[in-house]
PDB file of C-alpha atoms in Angstrom:
ATOM      1  CA  MET A   1     -55.328 -73.176 -34.016  1.00 84.00           C
ATOM      2  CA  LYS A   2     -57.645 -70.635 -35.861  1.00 93.00           C
ATOM      3  CA  THR A   3     -59.671 -71.892 -39.007  1.00 95.00           C
ATOM      4  CA  LYS A   4     -59.956 -70.059 -42.281  1.00 95.00           C
ATOM      5  CA  GLU A   5     -63.517 -69.243 -41.358  1.00 96.00           C
ATOM      6  CA  GLU A   6     -62.502 -67.774 -38.193  1.00 96.00           C
ATOM      7  CA  PHE A   7     -59.710 -65.598 -39.561  1.00 97.00           C
ATOM      8  CA  LEU A   8     -62.093 -64.334 -42.285  1.00 97.00           C
ATOM      9  CA  VAL A   9     -64.828 -63.303 -39.508  1.00 97.00           C
ATOM     10  CA  GLU A  10     -61.931 -61.362 -37.501  1.00 97.00           C
ATOM     11  CA  LEU A  11     -60.861 -59.798 -40.584  1.00 97.00           C
ATOM     12  CA  GLU A  12     -64.290 -58.589 -41.462  1.00 97.00           C
ATOM     13  CA  SER A  13     -64.975 -57.293 -37.799  1.00 97.00           C
ATOM     14  CA  TRP A  14     -61.937 -54.675 -38.671  1.00 97.00           C
ATOM     15  CA  ARG A  15     -63.132 -53.736 -42.082  1.00 96.00           C
ATOM     16  CA  GLY A  16     -63.962 -50.004 -42.256  1.00 95.00           C
ATOM     17  CA  THR A  17     -62.132 -49.186 -39.088  1.00 96.00           C
ATOM     18  CA  PRO A  18     -60.791 -45.560 -39.358  1.00 94.00           C
ATOM     19  CA  TYR A  19     -57.014 -45.120 -40.097  1.00 91.00           C
ATOM     20  CA  ARG A  20     -55.888 -43.260 -36.915  1.00 88.00           C
ATOM     21  CA  HIS A  21     -52.161 -43.392 -35.811  1.00 82.00           C
ATOM     22  CA  GLY A  22     -51.275 -44.871 -32.541  1.00 82.00           C
ATOM     23  CA  VAL A  23     -54.819 -46.289 -31.816  1.00 84.00           C
ATOM     24  CA  SER A  24     -55.966 -50.102 -31.774  1.00 88.00           C
ATOM     25  CA  LYS A  25     -59.536 -50.178 -31.270  1.00 92.00           C
ATOM     26  CA  ARG A  26     -61.850 -52.096 -33.760  1.00 94.00           C
ATOM     27  CA  GLN A  27     -64.273 -49.558 -35.461  1.00 94.00           C
ATOM     28  CA  GLN A  28     -62.718 -46.573 -33.629  1.00 94.00           C
ATOM     29  CA  GLY A  29     -59.219 -46.464 -35.169  1.00 92.00           C
ATOM     30  CA  VAL A  30     -55.978 -48.266 -36.017  1.00 92.00           C
ATOM     31  CA  ASP A  31     -52.867 -47.784 -37.933  1.00 89.00           C
ATOM     32  CA  CYS A  32     -51.062 -50.420 -40.362  1.00 90.00           C
ATOM     33  CA  VAL A  33     -48.740 -51.690 -37.402  1.00 90.00           C
ATOM     34  CA  ARG A  34     -51.281 -51.872 -34.896  1.00 91.00           C
ATOM     35  CA  PHE A  35     -53.742 -53.544 -37.322  1.00 95.00           C
ATOM     36  CA  VAL A  36     -51.246 -56.376 -38.001  1.00 95.00           C
ATOM     37  CA  VAL A  37     -50.271 -56.761 -34.438  1.00 93.00           C
ATOM     38  CA  SER A  38     -53.887 -56.963 -33.566  1.00 95.00           C
ATOM     39  CA  MET A  39     -54.402 -59.723 -35.706  1.00 96.00           C
ATOM     40  CA  LEU A  40     -51.146 -61.632 -34.840  1.00 96.00           C
ATOM     41  CA  GLU A  41     -52.206 -61.347 -31.150  1.00 95.00           C
ATOM     42  CA  TRP A  42     -55.455 -63.018 -32.249  1.00 96.00           C
ATOM     43  CA  LEU A  43     -53.933 -65.593 -34.288  1.00 95.00           C
ATOM     44  CA  SER A  44     -51.782 -66.488 -31.207  1.00 94.00           C
ATOM     45  CA  GLY A  45     -55.013 -67.076 -29.086  1.00 93.00           C
ATOM     46  CA  ARG A  46     -54.890 -63.690 -27.087  1.00 93.00           C
ATOM     47  CA  GLU A  47     -57.132 -60.639 -27.483  1.00 91.00           C
ATOM     48  CA  ALA A  48     -56.868 -58.700 -30.777  1.00 89.00           C
ATOM     49  CA  ASN A  49     -55.224 -55.838 -29.440  1.00 86.00           C
ATOM     50  CA  ALA A  50     -51.962 -53.814 -30.181  1.00 84.00           C
ATOM     51  CA  ASP A  51     -51.876 -52.543 -26.507  1.00 84.00           C
ATOM     52  CA  VAL A  52     -48.892 -55.181 -26.070  1.00 86.00           C
ATOM     53  CA  LEU A  53     -46.636 -52.917 -28.225  1.00 83.00           C
ATOM     54  CA  PRO A  54     -43.733 -51.939 -25.686  1.00 78.00           C
ATOM     55  CA  PHE A  55     -43.344 -48.431 -27.439  1.00 70.00           C
ATOM     56  CA  ASN A  56     -45.242 -45.826 -29.331  1.00 64.00           C
ATOM     57  CA  PHE A  57     -44.275 -44.145 -32.484  1.00 56.00           C
ATOM     58  CA  ALA A  58     -44.037 -40.194 -32.216  1.00 48.00           C
ATOM     59  CA  ALA A  59     -45.564 -39.875 -35.481  1.00 45.00           C
ATOM     60  CA  GLN A  60     -46.479 -41.827 -38.531  1.00 46.00           C
ATOM     61  CA  ALA A  61     -43.402 -40.849 -40.224  1.00 45.00           C
ATOM     62  CA  ALA A  62     -41.456 -42.561 -37.781  1.00 47.00           C
ATOM     63  CA  PHE A  63     -42.131 -46.240 -39.173  1.00 58.00           C
ATOM     64  CA  CYS A  64     -40.637 -44.800 -42.474  1.00 63.00           C
ATOM     65  CA  GLU A  65     -37.430 -44.671 -40.809  1.00 67.00           C
ATOM     66  CA  THR A  66     -35.225 -47.487 -40.620  1.00 71.00           C
ATOM     67  CA  TRP A  67     -34.267 -47.519 -36.929  1.00 70.00           C
ATOM     68  CA  PRO A  68     -37.966 -47.361 -35.249  1.00 74.00           C
ATOM     69  CA  ALA A  69     -39.157 -50.141 -37.878  1.00 77.00           C
ATOM     70  CA  MET A  70     -36.271 -52.239 -36.899  1.00 78.00           C
ATOM     71  CA  GLN A  71     -37.095 -51.881 -33.263  1.00 80.00           C
ATOM     72  CA  VAL A  72     -40.866 -52.975 -34.326  1.00 83.00           C
ATOM     73  CA  PHE A  73     -39.358 -56.009 -36.337  1.00 82.00           C
ATOM     74  CA  ALA A  74     -37.140 -57.189 -33.537  1.00 84.00           C
ATOM     75  CA  TRP A  75     -39.914 -57.150 -31.085  1.00 87.00           C
ATOM     76  CA  MET A  76     -42.434 -58.808 -33.425  1.00 88.00           C
ATOM     77  CA  ASN A  77     -39.820 -61.408 -34.330  1.00 88.00           C
ATOM     78  CA  ASP A  78     -39.636 -62.385 -30.579  1.00 91.00           C
ATOM     79  CA  ARG A  79     -43.299 -62.368 -29.888  1.00 93.00           C
ATOM     80  CA  TYR A  80     -44.488 -64.093 -33.138  1.00 93.00           C
ATOM     81  CA  PRO A  81     -41.899 -66.688 -34.078  1.00 89.00           C
ATOM     82  CA  ASN A  82     -41.595 -66.605 -37.957  1.00 88.00           C
ATOM     83  CA  THR A  83     -39.576 -67.393 -40.889  1.00 91.00           C
ATOM     84  CA  VAL A  84     -38.934 -64.629 -43.480  1.00 90.00           C
ATOM     85  CA  VAL A  85     -39.888 -66.178 -46.918  1.00 93.00           C
ATOM     86  CA  TYR A  86     -38.701 -63.020 -49.034  1.00 93.00           C
ATOM     87  CA  ARG A  87     -36.206 -60.222 -48.167  1.00 91.00           C
ATOM     88  CA  LYS A  88     -35.372 -57.551 -51.027  1.00 90.00           C
ATOM     89  CA  GLY A  89     -31.815 -57.862 -51.895  1.00 86.00           C
ATOM     90  CA  LYS A  90     -31.704 -61.520 -50.590  1.00 90.00           C
ATOM     91  CA  HIS A  91     -34.220 -63.579 -52.537  1.00 88.00           C
ATOM     92  CA  GLU A  92     -34.875 -63.348 -56.378  1.00 86.00           C
ATOM     93  CA  SER A  93     -38.424 -63.188 -56.490  1.00 90.00           C
ATOM     94  CA  LEU A  94     -41.767 -62.837 -54.341  1.00 91.00           C
ATOM     95  CA  PRO A  95     -43.035 -65.993 -53.281  1.00 92.00           C
ATOM     96  CA  PRO A  96     -46.939 -66.531 -53.171  1.00 93.00           C
ATOM     97  CA  ILE A  97     -48.594 -64.565 -50.378  1.00 93.00           C
ATOM     98  CA  ALA A  98     -50.274 -66.841 -47.875  1.00 95.00           C
ATOM     99  CA  ALA A  99     -53.120 -65.866 -45.457  1.00 96.00           C
ATOM    100  CA  GLY A 100     -51.529 -64.526 -42.286  1.00 96.00           C
ATOM    101  CA  ASP A 101     -48.282 -63.408 -43.941  1.00 96.00           C
ATOM    102  CA  VAL A 102     -47.010 -60.074 -42.814  1.00 96.00           C
ATOM    103  CA  ILE A 103     -45.872 -57.983 -45.858  1.00 95.00           C
ATOM    104  CA  VAL A 104     -43.729 -55.000 -45.310  1.00 92.00           C
ATOM    105  CA  LEU A 105     -43.352 -52.358 -48.206  1.00 91.00           C
ATOM    106  CA  GLU A 106     -40.572 -49.810 -48.409  1.00 87.00           C
ATOM    107  CA  HIS A 107     -41.009 -46.139 -49.073  1.00 77.00           C
ATOM    108  CA  PHE A 108     -37.519 -45.699 -50.333  1.00 75.00           C
ATOM    109  CA  PRO A 109     -34.675 -47.976 -50.742  1.00 75.00           C
ATOM    110  CA  ASP A 110     -34.419 -50.318 -47.446  1.00 72.00           C
ATOM    111  CA  ALA A 111     -36.713 -48.026 -45.510  1.00 73.00           C
ATOM    112  CA  PRO A 112     -39.687 -49.765 -44.452  1.00 79.00           C
ATOM    113  CA  CYS A 113     -42.917 -47.774 -44.180  1.00 81.00           C
ATOM    114  CA  HIS A 114     -46.244 -49.904 -44.654  1.00 88.00           C
ATOM    115  CA  MET A 115     -47.240 -53.212 -43.099  1.00 92.00           C
ATOM    116  CA  MET A 116     -49.951 -55.455 -44.322  1.00 95.00           C
ATOM    117  CA  LEU A 117     -51.437 -58.839 -43.759  1.00 97.00           C
ATOM    118  CA  GLY A 118     -52.009 -61.541 -46.410  1.00 97.00           C
ATOM    119  CA  GLY A 119     -55.736 -62.780 -46.995  1.00 96.00           C
ATOM    120  CA  TYR A 120     -57.168 -65.476 -49.369  1.00 95.00           C
ATOM    121  CA  ASN A 121     -57.381 -65.427 -53.204  1.00 93.00           C
ATOM    122  CA  LYS A 122     -54.402 -63.007 -53.750  1.00 92.00           C
ATOM    123  CA  ARG A 123     -55.943 -60.573 -51.368  1.00 96.00           C
ATOM    124  CA  ILE A 124     -54.313 -58.389 -48.760  1.00 97.00           C
ATOM    125  CA  TRP A 125     -55.741 -56.552 -45.600  1.00 97.00           C
ATOM    126  CA  HIS A 126     -54.339 -53.444 -44.318  1.00 95.00           C
ATOM    127  CA  ALA A 127     -55.167 -50.011 -42.299  1.00 93.00           C
ATOM    128  CA  ASN A 128     -54.180 -47.323 -44.946  1.00 88.00           C
ATOM    129  CA  ASN A 129     -54.619 -43.543 -44.876  1.00 81.00           C
ATOM    130  CA  TRP A 130     -54.584 -43.032 -48.639  1.00 72.00           C
ATOM    131  CA  SER A 131     -57.769 -45.126 -50.036  1.00 58.00           C
ATOM    132  CA  ASN A 132     -61.451 -45.822 -49.195  1.00 57.00           C
ATOM    133  CA  GLY A 133     -61.233 -42.710 -46.773  1.00 71.00           C
ATOM    134  CA  GLY A 134     -58.490 -44.075 -44.704  1.00 89.00           C
ATOM    135  CA  CYS A 135     -59.504 -47.401 -43.075  1.00 94.00           C
ATOM    136  CA  VAL A 136     -58.886 -51.089 -42.673  1.00 96.00           C
ATOM    137  CA  SER A 137     -59.769 -52.513 -46.336  1.00 95.00           C
ATOM    138  CA  GLU A 138     -59.200 -55.636 -48.551  1.00 96.00           C
ATOM    139  CA  THR A 139     -57.306 -55.290 -51.649  1.00 94.00           C
ATOM    140  CA  GLY A 140     -55.322 -57.067 -54.400  1.00 94.00           C
ATOM    141  CA  MET A 141     -51.674 -56.567 -54.514  1.00 91.00           C
ATOM    142  CA  THR A 142     -50.745 -54.058 -57.197  1.00 90.00           C
ATOM    143  CA  MET A 143     -47.642 -53.845 -59.343  1.00 91.00           C
ATOM    144  CA  THR A 144     -46.631 -50.748 -57.534  1.00 89.00           C
ATOM    145  CA  MET A 145     -47.108 -52.799 -54.218  1.00 90.00           C
ATOM    146  CA  MET A 146     -45.231 -55.855 -55.332  1.00 91.00           C
ATOM    147  CA  GLU A 147     -42.399 -53.500 -56.597  1.00 91.00           C
ATOM    148  CA  ARG A 148     -41.976 -52.031 -53.041  1.00 91.00           C
ATOM    149  CA  VAL A 149     -42.099 -55.241 -51.116  1.00 94.00           C
ATOM    150  CA  TRP A 150     -39.352 -55.286 -48.613  1.00 91.00           C
ATOM    151  CA  CYS A 151     -40.041 -58.375 -46.758  1.00 92.00           C
ATOM    152  CA  ILE A 152     -42.546 -61.072 -46.249  1.00 95.00           C
ATOM    153  CA  TRP A 153     -42.816 -62.974 -42.921  1.00 93.00           C
ATOM    154  CA  ARG A 154     -44.434 -66.123 -42.657  1.00 94.00           C
ATOM    155  CA  VAL A 155     -45.945 -66.507 -38.906  1.00 93.00           C
ATOM    156  CA  GLU A 156     -46.093 -69.751 -37.255  1.00 91.00           C
ATOM    157  CA  ALA A 157     -49.507 -68.963 -35.633  1.00 90.00           C
ATOM    158  CA  ALA A 158     -50.976 -68.653 -39.079  1.00 91.00           C
ATOM    159  CA  GLY A 159     -49.877 -72.051 -40.330  1.00 88.00           C
ATOM    160  CA  SER A 160     -53.394 -73.688 -39.632  1.00 84.00           C
ATOM    161  CA  LEU A 161     -54.793 -70.935 -42.171  1.00 89.00           C
ATOM    162  CA  GLN A 162     -53.427 -72.746 -45.230  1.00 74.00           C
TER     163      GLN A 162
END
């Protein structure tokens, strides 16, 4: 089981990694899905690397389409046991986001498009291509993000972080 301190050190080691689609190399490049998968691999006691994904996206836009996103979710559900604590349209309100939670935003109704990871003190971590020069960064949840949450998964491997 990982500790809060170990989790924070691992997150910090990714800070500033440039956003690069299809890459999962700390300080060289990573996209949003591969950053989250790398962290879930690490939380599960494996090397922090998303090369375990059994498929590749042809383009970043592919994650904004329902079918490729659902393939990712099905694979992640099998690899990282979890509980869905929020799903838009099925739950009334957002729960507090816990460290290690996987947060998925939608681009347009029911079309997942961005994946992030819960941190501490209402902070989230993600690889994004729209702020801070496009890199892994830590930020707060904005109102726009909260309105666009599609689902939140609480993965078992993050249970020791609370």
